[in-house]
């Protein structure tokens, strides 16, 4: 169970926490990725909208300026080409993107800013231009003089004459835009439409309008001019996705780590134990203690048990050492007193006269300033219910307690007996017996288990029993499980026994039933 192992190695709980935090991190990754990509898309759309606005404004401004220059040239059409060529050349040189200005009279181009005098039918140069329109614009894949380079032709009709006016040829070079967009992946693709042809950023040749892609296309018409620009907006680039996923992954990992430590804090053994005390998860089980001579029930040992609501029974050899090492054993012992006080009225009717109850006390609690005050309600409840306490103290750590002797003397002055528990398992047994006057010596189950085996422990058990007799201490054998062990201990003169040979630790109501049956002589 995870909580049990949380008190030892925390392995199962760690796995569960890692799984939960992994799920949280995965969810955070998905949410962050979706939000990041959505924000990037929105920012991209805003950027592309601003590009469209700037392009629209630039096109209108440029075309207005160009047509203004062309209107300024138009009155010169009545002069000879030789006289107006310098002005045409000047205008062409200082008007952005203009390849040449051509003067048209009666459908014939007779003067060019680039070549001077000429005589070519307009329909031969730009067959698609409609000179019957006041303003017309067309794209063409080259001219007779520059055949391989796309060119835009803008026709401005002279008022009052259908086939006379000014024609401007423009170099349409999208290379600067392509260079710009190569450094900014947010820049949309572009198609300039005049008539039924389009010049695009994704093809060096003019293409028919009907062949233009329709996906993610936004068409923008230039007001007052037969010109349209189509923007091909990119939704998300691979770089956008990579950066979003990478950023989301970092944030998800941070959230997962934060969630893991929050879960550790929430699910820490210390917190779980204190919550167990607060929520009444601890109970007391009572293991009967019997006299060796006649197998009479003389008392019991109170053993605290933890029934966790989700993890079930937490073994005492797991949570008690943890409580001892983390400063929680004192509040746990106080809670044990409270539970015993609650159970005593139910226990009293089935207990023999002057029954004794063994209660484990941690050595650290003996020197707690609140100890003597804490035990007063317990002593009063035991006195009312005709039960006597036997405080069981483990030998481990007692030698370091300087004022334990004064506490022991006070307890014994109150008629409270003291037992040394788990004798022989620590490193201070003999010093312990020398320093303190004790009433009982509890023989550890490790010695009992060696009975009947060819083990070096058996002579030690004999020595422990002999030592207790010489010190005028009564002996209690723990962990008696077989008839052979019972017979051996009885033969050696051990005073009391407890163990599964007689009964396992029992809950309150199970113990009262057991005690009643035993007192009534029923064979259990």
Coordinates of C-alpha atoms in Angstrom, one line a residue:
X1 CA 0.0 0.0 0.0
X2 CA 1.3 3.4 -0.9
X3 CA 1.0 5.0 2.5
X4 CA 2.7 2.2 4.2
X5 CA 5.6 2.4 1.8
X6 CA 5.6 6.2 2.1
X7 CA 6.8 5.6 5.7
X8 CA 9.6 3.4 4.5
X9 CA 10.8 4.1 1.0
X10 CA 7.9 6.0 -0.4
X11 CA 8.1 4.0 -3.6
X12 CA 4.5 3.3 -4.4
X13 CA 3.4 6.8 -3.5
X14 CA 6.2 8.2 -5.6
X15 CA 5.0 6.2 -8.5
X16 CA 1.5 7.3 -8.0
X17 CA 2.6 10.9 -7.6
X18 CA 4.8 10.7 -10.7
X19 CA 1.9 9.3 -12.7
X20 CA -0.5 12.0 -11.4
X21 CA 2.0 14.8 -12.0
X22 CA 2.8 13.3 -15.4
X23 CA -0.9 13.5 -16.2
X24 CA -1.0 17.1 -14.9
X25 CA 2.0 18.0 -16.9
X26 CA 0.6 16.4 -20.1
X27 CA -2.7 18.3 -19.6
X28 CA -0.7 21.5 -19.0
X29 CA 1.4 20.8 -22.1
X30 CA -1.7 20.3 -24.2
X31 CA -3.4 23.5 -22.8
X32 CA -0.3 25.6 -23.1
X33 CA 0.4 24.3 -26.6
X34 CA -3.2 25.1 -27.7
X35 CA -3.2 28.5 -26.1
X36 CA 0.3 29.4 -27.5
X37 CA -0.6 28.3 -31.0
X38 CA -3.9 30.2 -30.8
X39 CA -2.1 33.4 -29.6
X40 CA 0.6 33.0 -32.3
X41 CA -2.2 32.6 -34.9
X42 CA -3.9 35.7 -33.6
X43 CA -0.7 37.7 -33.6
X44 CA 0.1 36.4 -37.1
X45 CA -3.4 37.5 -38.3
X46 CA -2.9 40.9 -36.7
X47 CA 0.5 41.3 -38.3
X48 CA -0.8 40.2 -41.7
X49 CA -3.7 42.6 -41.4
X50 CA -1.3 45.4 -40.8
X51 CA 0.7 44.3 -43.8
X52 CA -2.4 44.4 -45.9
X53 CA -3.3 47.9 -44.6
X54 CA 0.2 49.2 -45.3
X55 CA 0.2 47.6 -48.8
X56 CA -3.2 49.1 -49.6
X57 CA -2.2 52.5 -48.4
X58 CA 1.2 52.3 -50.3
X59 CA -0.5 51.2 -53.6
X60 CA -3.1 54.1 -53.5
X61 CA -0.4 56.6 -52.6
X62 CA 2.0 55.4 -55.3
X63 CA -0.7 55.2 -58.1
X64 CA -2.1 58.6 -57.2
X65 CA 1.4 60.1 -57.5
X66 CA 2.1 58.2 -60.7
X67 CA -1.2 59.3 -62.4
X68 CA -0.5 62.8 -61.2
X69 CA 2.8 62.8 -63.0
X70 CA 1.2 61.3 -66.1
X71 CA -1.5 64.0 -66.1
X72 CA 1.4 66.6 -65.9
X73 CA 3.0 65.0 -69.0
X74 CA -0.3 64.9 -71.0
X75 CA -0.3 68.6 -72.1
X76 CA 3.2 68.0 -73.7
X77 CA 1.6 65.6 -76.2
X78 CA 1.1 68.4 -78.7
X79 CA 4.8 69.1 -78.9
X80 CA 7.4 67.4 -81.0
X81 CA 9.1 64.3 -79.5
X82 CA 12.5 66.0 -79.7
X83 CA 11.4 68.9 -77.6
X84 CA 9.8 66.9 -74.9
X85 CA 12.1 64.0 -74.6
X86 CA 14.4 65.6 -72.0
X87 CA 11.4 66.2 -69.7
X88 CA 10.0 62.7 -70.3
X89 CA 13.4 61.2 -69.5
X90 CA 13.6 63.3 -66.3
X91 CA 10.1 62.3 -65.2
X92 CA 10.8 58.6 -65.8
X93 CA 14.1 58.8 -64.0
X94 CA 12.7 60.3 -60.9
X95 CA 9.4 58.4 -60.7
X96 CA 9.8 55.2 -58.8
X97 CA 9.6 51.9 -60.7
X98 CA 8.9 53.6 -64.0
X99 CA 10.6 51.9 -67.0
X100 CA 9.4 54.4 -69.6
X101 CA 6.7 57.0 -70.4
X102 CA 5.1 56.7 -73.8
X103 CA 3.1 59.4 -75.5
X104 CA 0.2 58.0 -77.6
X105 CA -1.5 59.9 -80.4
X106 CA -4.3 58.3 -82.5
X107 CA -3.3 54.9 -81.2
X108 CA 0.3 55.2 -82.1
X109 CA 3.2 55.5 -79.6
X110 CA 5.3 58.2 -81.1
X111 CA 7.6 59.3 -78.3
X112 CA 9.3 57.3 -75.5
X113 CA 11.3 58.6 -72.5
X114 CA 13.7 55.6 -73.1
X115 CA 14.2 55.6 -76.9
X116 CA 12.9 59.0 -78.1
X117 CA 11.0 59.1 -81.3
X118 CA 9.2 56.0 -82.3
X119 CA 6.2 54.9 -84.3
X120 CA 4.5 51.7 -83.1
X121 CA 0.9 50.8 -82.8
X122 CA -0.2 50.6 -79.2
X123 CA -1.9 47.3 -79.9
X124 CA 1.4 45.9 -81.1
X125 CA 3.2 46.7 -77.8
X126 CA 0.3 46.1 -75.4
X127 CA -2.4 44.3 -77.1
X128 CA -4.5 43.9 -74.0
X129 CA -4.7 47.6 -73.1
X130 CA -8.1 49.0 -73.6
X131 CA -7.4 52.6 -74.7
X132 CA -11.1 53.3 -74.8
X133 CA -11.1 53.3 -71.0
X134 CA -10.0 56.5 -69.1
X135 CA -7.7 54.3 -67.0
X136 CA -6.6 50.8 -67.6
X137 CA -3.9 48.5 -66.1
X138 CA -2.5 45.3 -67.5
X139 CA 0.3 42.8 -66.8
X140 CA 2.4 41.5 -69.6
X141 CA 5.3 39.0 -69.8
X142 CA 7.8 41.4 -71.3
X143 CA 7.9 44.0 -74.1
X144 CA 9.5 44.0 -77.6
X145 CA 12.5 45.7 -76.0
X146 CA 12.7 43.7 -72.8
X147 CA 10.9 40.4 -73.6
X148 CA 11.7 38.3 -70.6
X149 CA 10.8 40.5 -67.7
X150 CA 7.2 41.0 -66.5
X151 CA 6.0 44.5 -66.9
X152 CA 2.9 46.5 -65.9
X153 CA 1.3 49.0 -68.2
X154 CA -0.8 51.8 -67.0
X155 CA -2.9 53.7 -69.6
X156 CA -4.3 57.2 -68.9
X157 CA -6.6 58.5 -71.6
X158 CA -6.4 62.1 -72.7
X159 CA -9.7 63.8 -72.0
X160 CA -11.7 64.2 -75.2
X161 CA -9.7 61.7 -77.2
X162 CA -10.3 58.0 -77.1
X163 CA -7.0 56.8 -78.6
X164 CA -4.6 59.4 -77.3
X165 CA -2.9 59.7 -73.9
X166 CA 0.1 58.6 -71.8
X167 CA 1.2 55.1 -71.1
X168 CA 3.6 54.2 -68.3
X169 CA 5.5 50.9 -68.2
X170 CA 6.5 49.8 -64.7
X171 CA 9.0 47.2 -63.6
X172 CA 7.2 44.9 -61.2
X173 CA 10.0 43.3 -59.2
X174 CA 8.9 41.3 -56.1
X175 CA 12.5 40.4 -55.2
X176 CA 12.7 43.1 -52.4
X177 CA 9.5 41.7 -50.9
X178 CA 10.8 38.1 -51.1
X179 CA 14.0 39.2 -49.4
X180 CA 12.0 40.9 -46.7
X181 CA 9.7 37.9 -46.2
X182 CA 12.7 35.4 -46.0
X183 CA 13.6 37.1 -42.7
X184 CA 10.0 37.1 -41.4
X185 CA 8.0 34.0 -41.7
X186 CA 4.9 35.9 -40.7
X187 CA 5.0 37.7 -44.1
X188 CA 2.1 36.5 -46.3
X189 CA 2.5 35.4 -49.9
X190 CA 1.5 37.9 -52.5
X191 CA -0.2 38.0 -55.9
X192 CA -0.7 41.3 -57.9
X193 CA -3.7 41.0 -60.2
X194 CA -4.2 43.3 -63.3
X195 CA -6.8 42.1 -65.7
X196 CA -6.8 38.4 -66.1
X197 CA -3.1 37.9 -65.2
X198 CA -1.3 37.8 -61.9
X199 CA 2.3 38.2 -60.8
X200 CA 3.1 36.2 -57.6
X201 CA 5.8 35.6 -55.1
X202 CA 5.7 31.9 -55.7
X203 CA 6.3 31.9 -59.5
X204 CA 8.6 34.0 -61.6
X205 CA 6.2 33.9 -64.5
X206 CA 2.8 35.5 -64.9
X207 CA -0.1 33.2 -64.4
X208 CA -3.8 33.3 -65.3
X209 CA -6.0 34.5 -62.4
X210 CA -8.1 31.3 -62.5
X211 CA -5.0 29.3 -61.6
X212 CA -4.3 31.2 -58.4
X213 CA -4.6 29.1 -55.2
X214 CA -7.7 29.8 -53.2
X215 CA -6.5 28.4 -49.8
X216 CA -5.9 31.1 -47.1
X217 CA -6.4 33.8 -49.8
X218 CA -7.6 37.3 -49.0
X219 CA -8.2 39.6 -51.9
X220 CA -7.8 43.3 -51.5
X221 CA -9.0 45.6 -54.3
X222 CA -7.3 49.0 -54.7
X223 CA -9.9 51.6 -54.7
X224 CA -10.3 53.6 -57.9
X225 CA -7.9 51.4 -59.8
X226 CA -8.3 48.2 -61.8
X227 CA -5.8 46.5 -59.5
X228 CA -6.2 43.8 -56.8
X229 CA -3.7 42.2 -54.4
X230 CA -4.2 38.7 -53.0
X231 CA -2.5 37.9 -49.7
X232 CA -1.8 34.3 -48.9
X233 CA -1.7 34.2 -45.1
X234 CA 0.2 31.4 -43.4
X235 CA -1.7 29.9 -40.5
X236 CA 1.2 28.4 -38.6
X237 CA 4.8 27.6 -39.6
X238 CA 6.8 24.6 -38.5
X239 CA 9.0 27.1 -36.6
X240 CA 5.9 28.4 -34.8
X241 CA 4.9 24.9 -33.8
X242 CA 8.4 23.9 -32.6
X243 CA 8.7 27.0 -30.5
X244 CA 5.2 26.6 -29.1
X245 CA 5.8 23.0 -28.2
X246 CA 9.2 23.7 -26.7
X247 CA 7.9 26.5 -24.6
X248 CA 4.8 24.5 -23.6
X249 CA 7.1 21.5 -22.7
X250 CA 9.2 23.7 -20.4
X251 CA 6.2 25.2 -18.7
X252 CA 4.5 21.7 -18.4
X253 CA 7.7 20.3 -16.8
X254 CA 7.8 23.2 -14.3
X255 CA 4.1 22.7 -13.4
X256 CA 4.6 18.9 -13.1
X257 CA 7.5 19.4 -10.7
X258 CA 5.5 22.0 -8.7
X259 CA 2.5 19.6 -8.6
X260 CA 4.8 16.8 -7.5
X261 CA 6.2 18.8 -4.6
X262 CA 2.7 20.0 -3.6
X263 CA 1.5 16.4 -3.6
X264 CA 4.5 15.4 -1.5
X265 CA 3.6 18.1 0.9
X266 CA 0.0 17.2 1.0
X267 CA 0.6 13.5 1.2
X268 CA 3.7 13.5 3.5
X269 CA 3.7 10.8 6.1
X270 CA 3.9 13.5 8.8
X271 CA 0.7 15.2 7.6
X272 CA -1.0 11.8 7.1
X273 CA -0.2 10.8 10.6
X274 CA -1.4 14.0 12.2
X275 CA -4.6 13.9 10.1
X276 CA -5.1 10.3 11.3
X277 CA -5.0 11.5 14.9
X278 CA -7.4 14.4 14.1
X279 CA -9.8 12.3 12.1
X280 CA -10.0 9.3 14.5
X281 CA -8.3 6.8 12.3
X282 CA -6.3 5.2 15.2
X283 CA -7.8 2.4 17.4
X284 CA -6.5 0.3 20.2
X285 CA -6.2 -3.5 20.0
X286 CA -5.7 -5.5 23.1
X287 CA -3.6 -8.7 23.3
X288 CA -4.4 -10.8 26.3
X289 CA -1.7 -11.7 28.9
X290 CA -1.8 -14.9 30.8
X291 CA -0.2 -16.4 33.9
X292 CA 2.0 -19.3 33.1
X293 CA 1.0 -21.4 36.1
X294 CA -2.7 -21.7 35.5
X295 CA -3.2 -19.9 32.2
X296 CA -5.4 -17.3 33.9
X297 CA -6.2 -14.1 32.1
X298 CA -4.4 -11.4 34.2
X299 CA -4.5 -8.4 31.8
X300 CA -3.6 -7.2 28.3
X301 CA -1.3 -5.0 26.4
X302 CA -2.7 -2.0 24.6
X303 CA -1.5 -1.8 21.1
X304 CA -2.2 1.2 18.9
X305 CA -3.3 0.5 15.3
X306 CA -3.9 2.7 12.3
X307 CA -6.8 2.1 9.9
X308 CA -6.3 4.5 7.1
X309 CA -9.5 5.2 5.2
X310 CA -8.0 4.4 1.8
X311 CA -4.8 2.4 2.6
X312 CA -6.3 0.1 5.2
X313 CA -4.2 -1.2 8.1
X314 CA -0.8 0.5 8.4
X315 CA 1.6 -1.8 10.2
X316 CA 2.8 -0.4 13.6
X317 CA 6.4 -1.3 12.8
X318 CA 6.1 1.2 9.9
X319 CA 4.4 4.3 11.4
X320 CA 5.8 4.0 15.0
X321 CA 9.5 4.3 14.0
X322 CA 8.6 7.1 11.7
X323 CA 6.8 8.9 14.5
X324 CA 9.7 8.4 16.8
X325 CA 12.2 9.8 14.3
X326 CA 10.1 12.8 13.3
X327 CA 9.0 14.1 16.7
X328 CA 5.4 12.7 16.5
X329 CA 5.6 9.9 19.0
X330 CA 4.5 12.2 21.9
X331 CA 1.2 13.4 20.4
X332 CA 0.6 9.8 19.2
X333 CA 1.1 8.5 22.8
X334 CA -1.3 11.2 24.1
X335 CA -3.8 10.0 21.6
X336 CA -3.3 6.4 22.8
X337 CA -4.2 7.6 26.3
X338 CA -7.4 9.2 25.0
X339 CA -8.4 6.0 23.2
X340 CA -7.7 3.8 26.3
X341 CA -9.8 6.2 28.5
X342 CA -12.6 5.8 26.0
X343 CA -12.4 2.0 26.0
X344 CA -12.0 1.4 29.7
X345 CA -15.8 1.5 30.7
X346 CA -16.3 -1.3 28.1
X347 CA -13.3 -3.3 29.3
X348 CA -13.9 -3.1 33.0
X349 CA -16.8 -5.5 33.3
X350 CA -14.9 -8.4 31.7
X351 CA -11.5 -7.9 33.3
X352 CA -10.4 -9.9 36.3
X353 CA -9.8 -8.1 39.6
X354 CA -6.7 -5.9 39.6
X355 CA -6.1 -6.6 35.9
X356 CA -3.0 -4.9 34.5
X357 CA -2.8 -3.1 31.2
X358 CA 0.6 -2.8 29.5
X359 CA 1.0 0.6 27.7
X360 CA 4.1 1.4 25.6
X361 CA 5.8 4.7 26.5
X362 CA 8.6 6.1 24.3
X363 CA 11.6 7.2 26.4
X364 CA 11.4 10.8 25.0
X365 CA 7.9 11.2 26.3
X366 CA 9.0 10.4 29.9
X367 CA 11.0 13.7 30.0
X368 CA 8.3 15.7 28.3
X369 CA 7.2 18.5 30.7
X370 CA 3.6 17.6 29.9
X371 CA 4.0 13.9 30.6
X372 CA 3.0 13.9 34.3
X373 CA 0.0 16.1 33.6
X374 CA -1.0 14.0 30.6
X375 CA -1.2 10.7 32.5
X376 CA -3.5 12.1 35.2
X377 CA -6.7 11.5 33.3
X378 CA -5.5 8.0 32.3
X379 CA -4.6 7.1 35.9
X380 CA -8.0 8.4 37.2
X381 CA -9.9 6.4 34.5
X382 CA -8.0 3.3 35.4
X383 CA -8.6 3.7 39.1
X384 CA -12.3 4.1 38.4
X385 CA -12.4 0.9 36.3
X386 CA -10.2 -1.2 38.7
X387 CA -7.4 -1.5 36.2
X388 CA -3.7 -0.9 36.9
X389 CA -1.2 0.4 34.3
X390 CA 2.1 -1.1 33.5
X391 CA 4.2 1.3 31.5
X392 CA 6.4 -0.5 29.1
X393 CA 9.6 1.4 28.1
X394 CA 12.1 0.1 25.5
X395 CA 15.7 0.0 26.5
X396 CA 16.7 1.9 23.4
X397 CA 17.6 5.5 24.2
X398 CA 16.9 5.3 27.9
X399 CA 20.6 5.7 29.0
X400 CA 20.6 9.1 27.4
X401 CA 17.7 10.3 29.5
X402 CA 19.3 12.0 32.5
X403 CA 16.2 12.6 34.6
X404 CA 14.4 9.2 33.8
X405 CA 15.3 8.0 37.3
X406 CA 13.3 10.8 38.9
X407 CA 10.3 10.1 36.7
X408 CA 10.5 6.3 37.4
X409 CA 10.6 7.0 41.1
X410 CA 7.5 9.2 40.9
X411 CA 5.6 6.6 38.9
X412 CA 6.4 3.9 41.3
X413 CA 5.4 6.1 44.2
X414 CA 2.0 6.3 42.6
X415 CA 1.7 2.5 42.4
X416 CA 2.5 2.3 38.7
X417 CA 4.7 -0.6 37.6
X418 CA 7.3 -0.3 34.9
X419 CA 8.5 -3.0 32.4
X420 CA 11.5 -3.0 30.2
X421 CA 10.2 -3.9 26.7
X422 CA 12.1 -5.8 24.0
X423 CA 14.8 -6.7 26.4
X424 CA 18.1 -7.7 24.7
X425 CA 17.5 -6.0 21.4
X426 CA 19.3 -2.8 22.3
X427 CA 22.8 -1.9 23.4
X428 CA 22.2 -0.8 27.0
X429 CA 20.3 -3.6 28.6
X430 CA 22.7 -4.3 31.6
X431 CA 23.3 -0.6 32.2
X432 CA 19.5 -0.1 32.1
X433 CA 18.8 -2.7 34.7
X434 CA 21.6 -1.3 36.9
X435 CA 20.3 2.3 36.9
X436 CA 16.6 1.7 37.3
X437 CA 14.5 -0.3 39.6
X438 CA 12.0 -2.1 37.3
X439 CA 9.1 -4.5 37.9
X440 CA 8.9 -6.6 34.7
X441 CA 11.3 -7.8 32.1
X442 CA 9.6 -8.5 28.7
X443 CA 11.5 -11.1 26.8
X444 CA 11.7 -10.2 23.1
X445 CA 10.0 -12.6 20.6
X446 CA 13.4 -13.2 18.9
X447 CA 14.5 -15.3 21.9
X448 CA 11.1 -17.1 22.0
X449 CA 11.3 -18.1 18.3
X450 CA 14.7 -19.8 19.0
X451 CA 13.1 -22.3 21.5
X452 CA 13.4 -25.8 20.2
X453 CA 16.1 -24.9 17.7
X454 CA 19.8 -25.6 17.9
X455 CA 20.7 -22.0 18.2
X456 CA 23.1 -19.9 20.3
X457 CA 20.1 -17.8 21.3
X458 CA 18.8 -20.5 23.7
X459 CA 21.6 -20.1 26.3
X460 CA 21.1 -16.4 26.1
X461 CA 17.3 -16.9 26.9
X462 CA 18.3 -19.0 29.9
X463 CA 20.6 -16.3 31.1
X464 CA 17.9 -13.6 30.6
X465 CA 15.4 -15.5 32.7
X466 CA 18.0 -16.2 35.4
X467 CA 19.0 -12.6 35.5
X468 CA 15.4 -11.5 36.0
X469 CA 15.0 -13.9 38.9
X470 CA 18.2 -12.6 40.5
X471 CA 16.9 -9.0 40.1
X472 CA 13.6 -10.0 41.6
X473 CA 11.8 -9.0 38.4
X474 CA 8.8 -10.8 36.9
X475 CA 9.1 -12.0 33.3
X476 CA 6.7 -11.7 30.4
X477 CA 7.3 -13.7 27.3
X478 CA 6.2 -12.1 24.0
X479 CA 5.4 -13.8 20.8
X480 CA 4.5 -17.3 22.2
X481 CA 3.1 -19.2 19.2
X482 CA 3.5 -22.9 19.9
X483 CA 2.8 -25.4 22.7
X484 CA 6.5 -26.3 22.7
X485 CA 7.4 -22.7 23.5
X486 CA 4.7 -22.5 26.2
X487 CA 5.9 -25.7 27.9
X488 CA 9.5 -24.6 27.8
X489 CA 8.8 -21.2 29.3
X490 CA 6.5 -22.6 31.9
X491 CA 9.3 -25.1 32.9
X492 CA 11.8 -22.2 33.1
X493 CA 9.5 -20.3 35.5
X494 CA 8.5 -17.4 33.3
X495 CA 5.6 -15.6 35.0
X496 CA 3.5 -14.4 32.1
X497 CA 3.0 -15.0 28.4
X498 CA 1.3 -13.4 25.5
X499 CA 1.2 -14.4 21.8
X500 CA -0.8 -16.0 19.0
X501 CA -0.7 -19.3 20.9
X502 CA -3.3 -17.8 23.1
X503 CA -4.8 -14.9 21.1
X504 CA -3.8 -12.3 18.5
X505 CA -4.4 -8.7 19.4
X506 CA -8.1 -8.0 19.4
X507 CA -10.4 -5.1 18.8
X508 CA -12.4 -3.7 21.7
X509 CA -15.5 -5.8 21.2
X510 CA -13.7 -8.9 20.1
X511 CA -11.5 -8.7 23.3
X512 CA -14.5 -8.4 25.6
X513 CA -16.1 -11.5 24.0
X514 CA -12.8 -13.3 24.3
X515 CA -12.3 -12.3 28.0
X516 CA -15.9 -13.3 28.9
X517 CA -15.5 -16.7 27.3
X518 CA -12.1 -17.3 28.9
X519 CA -13.4 -16.2 32.3
X520 CA -16.4 -18.6 31.9
X521 CA -14.0 -21.4 31.2
X522 CA -14.9 -21.9 27.5
X523 CA -12.4 -23.7 25.4
X524 CA -11.4 -21.3 22.7

